[in-house]
């Protein structure tokens, strides 16, 4: 595989469409600016799609699943086999993201990025498994450089195919027992926020569990200081599902898709992707601020404001999926409200 | 009309259903508590409806419209005739709440509570007009005690009929140029927060306009100190649409409806209703925190957390209408996710 140069192919947003969108918003029968953040979302959609008549076509939630070597040493409130069990739950329709997919009317694509289990072939599961779980980054690099590149490339192919099939809206989610541990070290490496402030309770560690998690991650960073170069960092401390999220963000931006970012782990992946291609962030809508405490810190550092703040922390793309409803509301208001002229309503005084 | 005793007829929430709902939430395939505020919303629905299988049936947005005598002296960025023009816009489908009603699939009921205009009969407009606009409370009481009671009673009849027709979910909205001025004085009277801190820019006053609004309202409160008794306060400084919102809250709680509260003005009405019958607040879901600055203060004083915080400030029930989508998501997750046992997923360690 040749070196990838994603930066080249990601288009700048269309400023002219954004300006026209803001003009249309000011012409609608409402006090100026009174749709608040919905106005910014509508304008972002226009700028991404390069049109004043944007659409959210065939939204697709892609959930990447992977296992983590370090999870065997207890960095989660749940045992590692839950990753595989939840993949089965996605496919059988019982998980939160499955329920939301039916309610909100979006497709759900489940990708085995590196789960430590064998799955029977399934119509709705993409087998992109790099390996049955990463190595324990407390002792060695989580993956090889070749595996990392493989993970990115596989995700890019999957997302390009989703776009080619007619979707322009991607919801990104993940499942992987232990993956907030990985995301915490990546955040530390990317932001230089002190490691303990990057670590949270994940699926619900108690104080003792949290202290143990901080201790293990501190030891891992003593073994190898987090590299500054994003692919090296990902190779050393990442997960296969996180590497695929990075690839998915790069590919989706290249295809000018709206990227609905879910919680802490997906946000870390988006930040990492932006170190390879800064323009990817223009395509991201940050769906929610999760209860994982480092997520709020990270969003503040990135100077982005999430759509929702509901103390959710179950991953799978669930927070982003609920934010899709708000994005759709922003779009229908932008597209369908009457103008002052159409409705013969008086405009503001002075 | 005899004195109303709404307090008697409002049932306490069903604590047993709430407890069972929380138990079910803990059995679902997600980390404990990880649906965050969606869990509290689902449990509140169960407690309101006295069931572990709640539903949101035939949601109905009721928008009460009225004019304000004080608006003729410029307390809004828009001229008073916009109230009537926006009523026409609601009926013709071009307003934000009309667009959201179609998208989210709820009914829209527009009530002329006291608009200073004559409307032709319309299938979708309820003529409950008390008077063509309130009197200017800068000089005299906004309405008579009889008018105030009339407004409450008319709204109660309307809401009871909506419930009898099969709706268990009410979205409350308002339209009335100048009504944040009225709501600010009511908030001041109800909370003892200093008047200037209760006043905001409404539909978008500039600094000069805001200072003028504070000045007029300060003079009004010098003419007559806001009475402590809620009906007296409403009579002196209210609006017909605000009085109807109060009646609607009381009636909806009596009918055990879920009440989706919109922005600043509706929140003030809910607080006022709670001074007549404290239990009404158990039935309220606060849809959003608006950009009207006193709204955040008020929600904090009431110790309630809104579902959304999107800097919206256009009233009409629009923020609550978007929150309905989140409430529905909470409900479908509660109702349809698989349990750990059903999905054969391992539960947490320890």
PDB file of C-alpha atoms in Angstrom, chain A residues 67-348:
ATOM      1  CA  UNK A  67     -11.206  -5.953  21.561  1.00  0.00           C
ATOM      2  CA  UNK A  68      -8.282  -4.668  23.575  1.00  0.00           C
ATOM      3  CA  UNK A  69      -5.416  -6.657  25.032  1.00  0.00           C
ATOM      4  CA  UNK A  70      -5.298  -4.431  28.086  1.00  0.00           C
ATOM      5  CA  UNK A  71      -8.951  -5.256  28.891  1.00  0.00           C
ATOM      6  CA  UNK A  72      -7.843  -8.643  30.193  1.00  0.00           C
ATOM      7  CA  UNK A  73      -6.259  -6.765  33.104  1.00  0.00           C
ATOM      8  CA  UNK A  74      -9.541  -5.152  34.187  1.00  0.00           C
ATOM      9  CA  UNK A  75      -9.950  -1.606  32.905  1.00  0.00           C
ATOM     10  CA  UNK A  76     -13.719  -1.970  32.517  1.00  0.00           C
ATOM     11  CA  UNK A  77     -16.713  -2.744  34.709  1.00  0.00           C
ATOM     12  CA  UNK A  78     -17.642  -5.442  32.182  1.00  0.00           C
ATOM     13  CA  UNK A  79     -15.721  -8.550  31.064  1.00  0.00           C
ATOM     14  CA  UNK A  80     -14.069  -8.576  27.588  1.00  0.00           C
ATOM     15  CA  UNK A  81     -16.490 -11.156  26.146  1.00  0.00           C
ATOM     16  CA  UNK A  82     -19.187  -8.463  26.219  1.00  0.00           C
ATOM     17  CA  UNK A  83     -17.755  -6.979  23.005  1.00  0.00           C
ATOM     18  CA  UNK A  84     -18.690 -10.077  21.020  1.00  0.00           C
ATOM     19  CA  UNK A  85     -21.976 -10.500  22.862  1.00  0.00           C
ATOM     20  CA  UNK A  86     -22.960  -6.943  22.028  1.00  0.00           C
ATOM     21  CA  UNK A  87     -22.088  -7.466  18.350  1.00  0.00           C
ATOM     22  CA  UNK A  88     -24.616 -10.295  18.384  1.00  0.00           C
ATOM     23  CA  UNK A  89     -27.075  -7.985  20.150  1.00  0.00           C
ATOM     24  CA  UNK A  90     -26.619  -5.325  17.428  1.00  0.00           C
ATOM     25  CA  UNK A  91     -27.380  -7.918  14.772  1.00  0.00           C
ATOM     26  CA  UNK A  92     -30.408  -9.249  16.597  1.00  0.00           C
ATOM     27  CA  UNK A  93     -31.848  -5.769  17.077  1.00  0.00           C
ATOM     28  CA  UNK A  94     -31.810  -5.547  20.874  1.00  0.00           C
ATOM     29  CA  UNK A  95     -29.093  -2.935  21.399  1.00  0.00           C
ATOM     30  CA  UNK A  96     -29.725   0.780  21.838  1.00  0.00           C
ATOM     31  CA  UNK A  97     -28.354   1.637  18.386  1.00  0.00           C
ATOM     32  CA  UNK A  98     -30.492  -1.075  16.784  1.00  0.00           C
ATOM     33  CA  UNK A  99     -33.632   0.292  18.430  1.00  0.00           C
ATOM     34  CA  UNK A 100     -32.733   3.850  17.402  1.00  0.00           C
ATOM     35  CA  UNK A 101     -32.038   2.757  13.827  1.00  0.00           C
ATOM     36  CA  UNK A 102     -35.579   1.436  13.522  1.00  0.00           C
ATOM     37  CA  UNK A 103     -37.115   4.488  15.192  1.00  0.00           C
ATOM     38  CA  UNK A 104     -35.095   7.124  13.344  1.00  0.00           C
ATOM     39  CA  UNK A 105     -35.004   5.302  10.047  1.00  0.00           C
ATOM     40  CA  UNK A 106     -31.311   4.921   9.373  1.00  0.00           C
ATOM     41  CA  UNK A 107     -29.261   1.939   8.268  1.00  0.00           C
ATOM     42  CA  UNK A 108     -27.024   0.131  10.706  1.00  0.00           C
ATOM     43  CA  UNK A 109     -23.724  -1.329   9.552  1.00  0.00           C
ATOM     44  CA  UNK A 110     -21.825  -3.438  12.067  1.00  0.00           C
ATOM     45  CA  UNK A 111     -18.129  -3.935  11.378  1.00  0.00           C
ATOM     46  CA  UNK A 112     -15.933  -6.501  13.095  1.00  0.00           C
ATOM     47  CA  UNK A 113     -12.711  -4.514  13.241  1.00  0.00           C
ATOM     48  CA  UNK A 114     -10.937  -6.864  15.601  1.00  0.00           C
ATOM     49  CA  UNK A 115     -13.229  -8.695  17.999  1.00  0.00           C
ATOM     50  CA  UNK A 116     -11.672 -11.578  19.896  1.00  0.00           C
ATOM     51  CA  UNK A 117     -14.326 -14.071  18.782  1.00  0.00           C
ATOM     52  CA  UNK A 118     -15.410 -15.940  15.698  1.00  0.00           C
ATOM     53  CA  UNK A 119     -18.739 -14.914  14.185  1.00  0.00           C
ATOM     54  CA  UNK A 120     -20.836 -16.985  11.828  1.00  0.00           C
ATOM     55  CA  UNK A 121     -21.394 -15.239   8.497  1.00  0.00           C
ATOM     56  CA  UNK A 122     -24.225 -12.727   8.851  1.00  0.00           C
ATOM     57  CA  UNK A 123     -26.003 -10.586   6.308  1.00  0.00           C
ATOM     58  CA  UNK A 124     -25.554  -7.504   8.471  1.00  0.00           C
ATOM     59  CA  UNK A 125     -21.999  -7.997   9.750  1.00  0.00           C
ATOM     60  CA  UNK A 126     -18.957  -6.881   7.783  1.00  0.00           C
ATOM     61  CA  UNK A 127     -15.960  -9.061   8.560  1.00  0.00           C
ATOM     62  CA  UNK A 128     -13.055  -6.620   8.473  1.00  0.00           C
ATOM     63  CA  UNK A 129     -11.263  -8.271  11.355  1.00  0.00           C
ATOM     64  CA  UNK A 130      -7.597  -7.316  11.487  1.00  0.00           C
ATOM     65  CA  UNK A 131      -6.794  -9.631  14.378  1.00  0.00           C
ATOM     66  CA  UNK A 132      -8.613 -11.111  17.361  1.00  0.00           C
ATOM     67  CA  UNK A 133      -8.011  -8.127  19.643  1.00  0.00           C
ATOM     68  CA  UNK A 134      -5.030  -5.815  20.005  1.00  0.00           C
ATOM     69  CA  UNK A 135      -1.933  -6.665  21.982  1.00  0.00           C
ATOM     70  CA  UNK A 136      -1.741  -5.333  25.539  1.00  0.00           C
ATOM     71  CA  UNK A 137      -0.208  -1.884  25.127  1.00  0.00           C
ATOM     72  CA  UNK A 138       0.966  -2.068  28.718  1.00  0.00           C
ATOM     73  CA  UNK A 139       3.693  -4.409  27.442  1.00  0.00           C
ATOM     74  CA  UNK A 140       4.072  -3.826  23.706  1.00  0.00           C
ATOM     75  CA  UNK A 141       2.597  -1.850  20.824  1.00  0.00           C
ATOM     76  CA  UNK A 142      -1.139  -2.492  20.449  1.00  0.00           C
ATOM     77  CA  UNK A 143      -0.739  -3.258  16.775  1.00  0.00           C
ATOM     78  CA  UNK A 144       1.819  -3.311  14.008  1.00  0.00           C
ATOM     79  CA  UNK A 145       2.124  -0.424  11.603  1.00  0.00           C
ATOM     80  CA  UNK A 146       0.837  -2.691   8.823  1.00  0.00           C
ATOM     81  CA  UNK A 147      -2.212  -3.635  10.872  1.00  0.00           C
ATOM     82  CA  UNK A 148      -2.922   0.018  11.584  1.00  0.00           C
ATOM     83  CA  UNK A 149      -2.748   0.931   7.909  1.00  0.00           C
ATOM     84  CA  UNK A 150      -4.897  -2.071   7.085  1.00  0.00           C
ATOM     85  CA  UNK A 151      -7.533  -0.972   9.561  1.00  0.00           C
ATOM     86  CA  UNK A 152      -7.646   2.537   8.095  1.00  0.00           C
ATOM     87  CA  UNK A 153      -7.811   1.278   4.536  1.00  0.00           C
ATOM     88  CA  UNK A 154     -10.573  -1.238   5.269  1.00  0.00           C
ATOM     89  CA  UNK A 155     -12.718   1.427   6.929  1.00  0.00           C
ATOM     90  CA  UNK A 156     -12.105   3.802   4.047  1.00  0.00           C
ATOM     91  CA  UNK A 157     -13.326   1.197   1.567  1.00  0.00           C
ATOM     92  CA  UNK A 158     -16.435   0.524   3.633  1.00  0.00           C
ATOM     93  CA  UNK A 159     -17.316   4.195   3.930  1.00  0.00           C
ATOM     94  CA  UNK A 160     -16.654   4.944   0.265  1.00  0.00           C
ATOM     95  CA  UNK A 161     -19.030   2.117  -0.627  1.00  0.00           C
ATOM     96  CA  UNK A 162     -21.702   3.511   1.706  1.00  0.00           C
ATOM     97  CA  UNK A 163     -21.338   6.899   0.006  1.00  0.00           C
ATOM     98  CA  UNK A 164     -21.419   5.327  -3.455  1.00  0.00           C
ATOM     99  CA  UNK A 165     -24.639   3.561  -2.496  1.00  0.00           C
ATOM    100  CA  UNK A 166     -26.276   6.955  -1.933  1.00  0.00           C
ATOM    101  CA  UNK A 167     -25.725   7.923   1.687  1.00  0.00           C
ATOM    102  CA  UNK A 168     -24.459  11.412   2.494  1.00  0.00           C
ATOM    103  CA  UNK A 169     -24.758  11.141   6.280  1.00  0.00           C
ATOM    104  CA  UNK A 170     -22.590   8.953   8.481  1.00  0.00           C
ATOM    105  CA  UNK A 171     -23.173   8.218  12.155  1.00  0.00           C
ATOM    106  CA  UNK A 172     -20.029   6.858  13.767  1.00  0.00           C
ATOM    107  CA  UNK A 173     -20.144   4.522  16.743  1.00  0.00           C
ATOM    108  CA  UNK A 174     -17.993   1.939  18.465  1.00  0.00           C
ATOM    109  CA  UNK A 175     -18.101  -1.064  20.736  1.00  0.00           C
ATOM    110  CA  UNK A 176     -15.084  -2.416  22.537  1.00  0.00           C
ATOM    111  CA  UNK A 177     -14.661  -3.323  26.173  1.00  0.00           C
ATOM    112  CA  UNK A 178     -11.606  -1.367  27.321  1.00  0.00           C
ATOM    113  CA  UNK A 179     -11.621   1.144  24.510  1.00  0.00           C
ATOM    114  CA  UNK A 180     -11.948   4.246  26.694  1.00  0.00           C
ATOM    115  CA  UNK A 181      -8.579   3.198  28.166  1.00  0.00           C
ATOM    116  CA  UNK A 182      -7.067   3.341  24.700  1.00  0.00           C
ATOM    117  CA  UNK A 183      -8.884   6.591  23.869  1.00  0.00           C
ATOM    118  CA  UNK A 184      -7.592   8.187  27.078  1.00  0.00           C
ATOM    119  CA  UNK A 185      -3.958   7.553  26.168  1.00  0.00           C
ATOM    120  CA  UNK A 186      -4.591   8.800  22.638  1.00  0.00           C
ATOM    121  CA  UNK A 187      -6.178  11.979  24.015  1.00  0.00           C
ATOM    122  CA  UNK A 188      -3.211  12.458  26.319  1.00  0.00           C
ATOM    123  CA  UNK A 189      -0.857  12.041  23.376  1.00  0.00           C
ATOM    124  CA  UNK A 190      -2.820  14.400  21.136  1.00  0.00           C
ATOM    125  CA  UNK A 191      -3.593  17.180  23.619  1.00  0.00           C
ATOM    126  CA  UNK A 192      -0.922  16.975  26.333  1.00  0.00           C
ATOM    127  CA  UNK A 193      -3.696  17.115  28.952  1.00  0.00           C
ATOM    128  CA  UNK A 194      -2.247  15.233  31.961  1.00  0.00           C
ATOM    129  CA  UNK A 195      -3.085  11.546  31.696  1.00  0.00           C
ATOM    130  CA  UNK A 196      -5.256  11.277  34.829  1.00  0.00           C
ATOM    131  CA  UNK A 197      -7.501  14.035  33.478  1.00  0.00           C
ATOM    132  CA  UNK A 198      -7.973  12.016  30.289  1.00  0.00           C
ATOM    133  CA  UNK A 199      -9.217   8.945  32.158  1.00  0.00           C
ATOM    134  CA  UNK A 200     -12.814   8.300  33.233  1.00  0.00           C
ATOM    135  CA  UNK A 201     -15.094   5.577  34.532  1.00  0.00           C
ATOM    136  CA  UNK A 202     -15.970   4.188  31.098  1.00  0.00           C
ATOM    137  CA  UNK A 203     -18.898   1.810  31.463  1.00  0.00           C
ATOM    138  CA  UNK A 204     -19.019   2.518  35.196  1.00  0.00           C
ATOM    139  CA  UNK A 205     -15.853   1.791  37.169  1.00  0.00           C
ATOM    140  CA  UNK A 206     -15.968   2.531  40.886  1.00  0.00           C
ATOM    141  CA  UNK A 207     -13.266   4.625  42.580  1.00  0.00           C
ATOM    142  CA  UNK A 208     -11.009   1.620  43.050  1.00  0.00           C
ATOM    143  CA  UNK A 209     -11.420   0.546  39.425  1.00  0.00           C
ATOM    144  CA  UNK A 210     -10.742   4.065  38.206  1.00  0.00           C
ATOM    145  CA  UNK A 211      -7.540   4.261  40.247  1.00  0.00           C
ATOM    146  CA  UNK A 212      -6.438   0.895  38.828  1.00  0.00           C
ATOM    147  CA  UNK A 213      -7.140   2.108  35.283  1.00  0.00           C
ATOM    148  CA  UNK A 214      -5.101   5.290  35.818  1.00  0.00           C
ATOM    149  CA  UNK A 215      -2.265   3.192  37.267  1.00  0.00           C
ATOM    150  CA  UNK A 216      -2.176   0.774  34.312  1.00  0.00           C
ATOM    151  CA  UNK A 217      -2.275   3.613  31.784  1.00  0.00           C
ATOM    152  CA  UNK A 218       0.425   5.556  33.622  1.00  0.00           C
ATOM    153  CA  UNK A 219       2.643   2.470  33.510  1.00  0.00           C
ATOM    154  CA  UNK A 220       1.926   2.067  29.784  1.00  0.00           C
ATOM    155  CA  UNK A 221       2.993   5.658  29.127  1.00  0.00           C
ATOM    156  CA  UNK A 222       6.160   5.023  31.161  1.00  0.00           C
ATOM    157  CA  UNK A 223       6.941   2.028  28.927  1.00  0.00           C
ATOM    158  CA  UNK A 224       6.597   4.243  25.856  1.00  0.00           C
ATOM    159  CA  UNK A 225       5.880   7.951  25.772  1.00  0.00           C
ATOM    160  CA  UNK A 226       2.916   8.570  23.437  1.00  0.00           C
ATOM    161  CA  UNK A 227       4.373   9.447  20.018  1.00  0.00           C
ATOM    162  CA  UNK A 228       3.409  12.792  18.488  1.00  0.00           C
ATOM    163  CA  UNK A 229       2.957  11.417  14.980  1.00  0.00           C
ATOM    164  CA  UNK A 230      -0.709  10.337  14.725  1.00  0.00           C
ATOM    165  CA  UNK A 231      -0.214   6.977  12.976  1.00  0.00           C
ATOM    166  CA  UNK A 232       2.558   6.044  15.390  1.00  0.00           C
ATOM    167  CA  UNK A 233       0.377   7.009  18.317  1.00  0.00           C
ATOM    168  CA  UNK A 234      -2.493   4.930  16.957  1.00  0.00           C
ATOM    169  CA  UNK A 235      -0.221   1.962  16.331  1.00  0.00           C
ATOM    170  CA  UNK A 236       1.212   2.082  19.821  1.00  0.00           C
ATOM    171  CA  UNK A 237      -1.942   2.704  21.879  1.00  0.00           C
ATOM    172  CA  UNK A 238      -4.958   2.420  19.594  1.00  0.00           C
ATOM    173  CA  UNK A 239      -7.564  -0.215  18.939  1.00  0.00           C
ATOM    174  CA  UNK A 240      -8.627  -1.690  15.632  1.00  0.00           C
ATOM    175  CA  UNK A 241     -12.075  -0.119  15.936  1.00  0.00           C
ATOM    176  CA  UNK A 242     -10.480   3.250  16.742  1.00  0.00           C
ATOM    177  CA  UNK A 243      -8.147   3.021  13.761  1.00  0.00           C
ATOM    178  CA  UNK A 244     -11.163   2.219  11.595  1.00  0.00           C
ATOM    179  CA  UNK A 245     -13.008   5.241  13.001  1.00  0.00           C
ATOM    180  CA  UNK A 246     -10.046   7.381  11.930  1.00  0.00           C
ATOM    181  CA  UNK A 247     -10.195   5.887   8.440  1.00  0.00           C
ATOM    182  CA  UNK A 248     -13.953   6.377   8.335  1.00  0.00           C
ATOM    183  CA  UNK A 249     -13.659  10.066   9.234  1.00  0.00           C
ATOM    184  CA  UNK A 250     -11.032  10.624   6.527  1.00  0.00           C
ATOM    185  CA  UNK A 251     -13.052   8.803   3.883  1.00  0.00           C
ATOM    186  CA  UNK A 252     -16.349  10.455   4.795  1.00  0.00           C
ATOM    187  CA  UNK A 253     -14.850  13.935   4.585  1.00  0.00           C
ATOM    188  CA  UNK A 254     -13.336  13.055   1.227  1.00  0.00           C
ATOM    189  CA  UNK A 255     -16.828  12.053   0.075  1.00  0.00           C
ATOM    190  CA  UNK A 256     -18.294  15.286   1.521  1.00  0.00           C
ATOM    191  CA  UNK A 257     -20.497  13.398   3.943  1.00  0.00           C
ATOM    192  CA  UNK A 258     -21.957  14.866   7.107  1.00  0.00           C
ATOM    193  CA  UNK A 259     -20.190  13.028   9.943  1.00  0.00           C
ATOM    194  CA  UNK A 260     -22.192  12.659  13.153  1.00  0.00           C
ATOM    195  CA  UNK A 261     -19.630  12.089  15.871  1.00  0.00           C
ATOM    196  CA  UNK A 262     -20.765  10.136  18.936  1.00  0.00           C
ATOM    197  CA  UNK A 263     -19.000  10.106  22.312  1.00  0.00           C
ATOM    198  CA  UNK A 264     -15.516  10.217  23.796  1.00  0.00           C
ATOM    199  CA  UNK A 265     -13.866   7.470  21.744  1.00  0.00           C
ATOM    200  CA  UNK A 266     -15.223   8.685  18.403  1.00  0.00           C
ATOM    201  CA  UNK A 267     -14.263  12.267  19.255  1.00  0.00           C
ATOM    202  CA  UNK A 268     -10.689  11.149  19.960  1.00  0.00           C
ATOM    203  CA  UNK A 269     -10.667   9.382  16.584  1.00  0.00           C
ATOM    204  CA  UNK A 270     -11.940  12.539  14.864  1.00  0.00           C
ATOM    205  CA  UNK A 271      -9.238  14.617  16.539  1.00  0.00           C
ATOM    206  CA  UNK A 272      -6.604  12.092  15.487  1.00  0.00           C
ATOM    207  CA  UNK A 273      -7.912  12.147  11.900  1.00  0.00           C
ATOM    208  CA  UNK A 274      -7.729  15.957  11.961  1.00  0.00           C
ATOM    209  CA  UNK A 275      -4.007  15.725  12.724  1.00  0.00           C
ATOM    210  CA  UNK A 276      -3.665  13.934   9.395  1.00  0.00           C
ATOM    211  CA  UNK A 277      -6.136  16.198   7.568  1.00  0.00           C
ATOM    212  CA  UNK A 278      -7.372  19.256   9.494  1.00  0.00           C
ATOM    213  CA  UNK A 279     -10.312  19.853   7.151  1.00  0.00           C
ATOM    214  CA  UNK A 280     -12.121  16.739   8.364  1.00  0.00           C
ATOM    215  CA  UNK A 281     -13.478  18.675  11.344  1.00  0.00           C
ATOM    216  CA  UNK A 282     -15.510  20.924   9.027  1.00  0.00           C
ATOM    217  CA  UNK A 283     -17.563  17.856   8.140  1.00  0.00           C
ATOM    218  CA  UNK A 284     -18.174  16.799  11.731  1.00  0.00           C
ATOM    219  CA  UNK A 285     -21.286  17.462  13.779  1.00  0.00           C
ATOM    220  CA  UNK A 286     -20.547  16.602  17.394  1.00  0.00           C
ATOM    221  CA  UNK A 287     -23.667  14.795  18.493  1.00  0.00           C
ATOM    222  CA  UNK A 288     -23.410  14.956  22.242  1.00  0.00           C
ATOM    223  CA  UNK A 289     -21.250  15.461  25.291  1.00  0.00           C
ATOM    224  CA  UNK A 290     -21.091  12.172  27.119  1.00  0.00           C
ATOM    225  CA  UNK A 291     -20.782  11.555  30.838  1.00  0.00           C
ATOM    226  CA  UNK A 292     -17.225  10.239  30.365  1.00  0.00           C
ATOM    227  CA  UNK A 293     -15.588  13.163  32.108  1.00  0.00           C
ATOM    228  CA  UNK A 294     -12.689  13.713  29.699  1.00  0.00           C
ATOM    229  CA  UNK A 295     -15.133  14.147  26.814  1.00  0.00           C
ATOM    230  CA  UNK A 296     -16.183  17.626  27.956  1.00  0.00           C
ATOM    231  CA  UNK A 297     -12.545  18.648  28.346  1.00  0.00           C
ATOM    232  CA  UNK A 298     -11.767  17.332  24.884  1.00  0.00           C
ATOM    233  CA  UNK A 299     -14.695  19.126  23.223  1.00  0.00           C
ATOM    234  CA  UNK A 300     -13.625  22.364  24.911  1.00  0.00           C
ATOM    235  CA  UNK A 301     -10.055  21.979  23.706  1.00  0.00           C
ATOM    236  CA  UNK A 302     -11.341  21.331  20.199  1.00  0.00           C
ATOM    237  CA  UNK A 303     -13.595  24.387  20.557  1.00  0.00           C
ATOM    238  CA  UNK A 304     -16.645  22.540  19.352  1.00  0.00           C
ATOM    239  CA  UNK A 305     -20.098  22.487  20.906  1.00  0.00           C
ATOM    240  CA  UNK A 306     -22.045  19.258  20.940  1.00  0.00           C
ATOM    241  CA  UNK A 307     -25.731  19.217  19.965  1.00  0.00           C
ATOM    242  CA  UNK A 308     -26.909  17.325  23.059  1.00  0.00           C
ATOM    243  CA  UNK A 309     -25.786  17.008  26.664  1.00  0.00           C
ATOM    244  CA  UNK A 310     -27.813  14.171  28.154  1.00  0.00           C
ATOM    245  CA  UNK A 311     -25.227  12.391  30.345  1.00  0.00           C
ATOM    246  CA  UNK A 312     -25.326   9.385  28.039  1.00  0.00           C
ATOM    247  CA  UNK A 313     -22.315   7.060  28.023  1.00  0.00           C
ATOM    248  CA  UNK A 314     -23.137   3.854  26.211  1.00  0.00           C
ATOM    249  CA  UNK A 315     -21.375   4.398  22.920  1.00  0.00           C
ATOM    250  CA  UNK A 316     -22.556   2.448  19.842  1.00  0.00           C
ATOM    251  CA  UNK A 317     -23.292   5.793  18.158  1.00  0.00           C
ATOM    252  CA  UNK A 318     -26.360   6.196  20.353  1.00  0.00           C
ATOM    253  CA  UNK A 319     -25.869   9.857  21.265  1.00  0.00           C
ATOM    254  CA  UNK A 320     -25.140  10.810  17.666  1.00  0.00           C
ATOM    255  CA  UNK A 321     -28.229   8.887  16.568  1.00  0.00           C
ATOM    256  CA  UNK A 322     -30.439  11.007  18.803  1.00  0.00           C
ATOM    257  CA  UNK A 323     -28.689  14.144  17.568  1.00  0.00           C
ATOM    258  CA  UNK A 324     -29.679  13.111  14.028  1.00  0.00           C
ATOM    259  CA  UNK A 325     -33.254  14.003  14.995  1.00  0.00           C
ATOM    260  CA  UNK A 326     -32.175  17.539  15.910  1.00  0.00           C
ATOM    261  CA  UNK A 327     -30.187  17.873  12.689  1.00  0.00           C
ATOM    262  CA  UNK A 328     -33.226  16.776  10.704  1.00  0.00           C
ATOM    263  CA  UNK A 329     -35.369  19.312  12.563  1.00  0.00           C
ATOM    264  CA  UNK A 330     -32.859  22.040  11.692  1.00  0.00           C
ATOM    265  CA  UNK A 331     -33.049  21.001   8.050  1.00  0.00           C
ATOM    266  CA  UNK A 332     -36.851  20.893   7.756  1.00  0.00           C
ATOM    267  CA  UNK A 333     -37.162  24.289   9.437  1.00  0.00           C
ATOM    268  CA  UNK A 334     -34.570  25.758   7.079  1.00  0.00           C
ATOM    269  CA  UNK A 335     -36.228  24.188   4.055  1.00  0.00           C
ATOM    270  CA  UNK A 336     -39.914  24.613   4.829  1.00  0.00           C
ATOM    271  CA  UNK A 337     -40.594  27.711   6.919  1.00  0.00           C
ATOM    272  CA  UNK A 338     -42.295  30.606   5.169  1.00  0.00           C
ATOM    273  CA  UNK A 339     -40.429  33.839   4.516  1.00  0.00           C
ATOM    274  CA  UNK A 340     -41.672  37.199   5.804  1.00  0.00           C
ATOM    275  CA  UNK A 341     -42.716  38.060   2.266  1.00  0.00           C
ATOM    276  CA  UNK A 342     -44.556  34.789   1.626  1.00  0.00           C
ATOM    277  CA  UNK A 343     -46.465  35.018   4.902  1.00  0.00           C
ATOM    278  CA  UNK A 344     -46.947  38.798   4.782  1.00  0.00           C
ATOM    279  CA  UNK A 345     -45.466  39.196   8.268  1.00  0.00           C
ATOM    280  CA  UNK A 346     -43.944  42.545   9.281  1.00  0.00           C
ATOM    281  CA  UNK A 347     -40.194  42.609   9.746  1.00  0.00           C
ATOM    282  CA  UNK A 348     -38.372  43.990  12.730  1.00  0.00           C
TER     283      UNK A 348
END
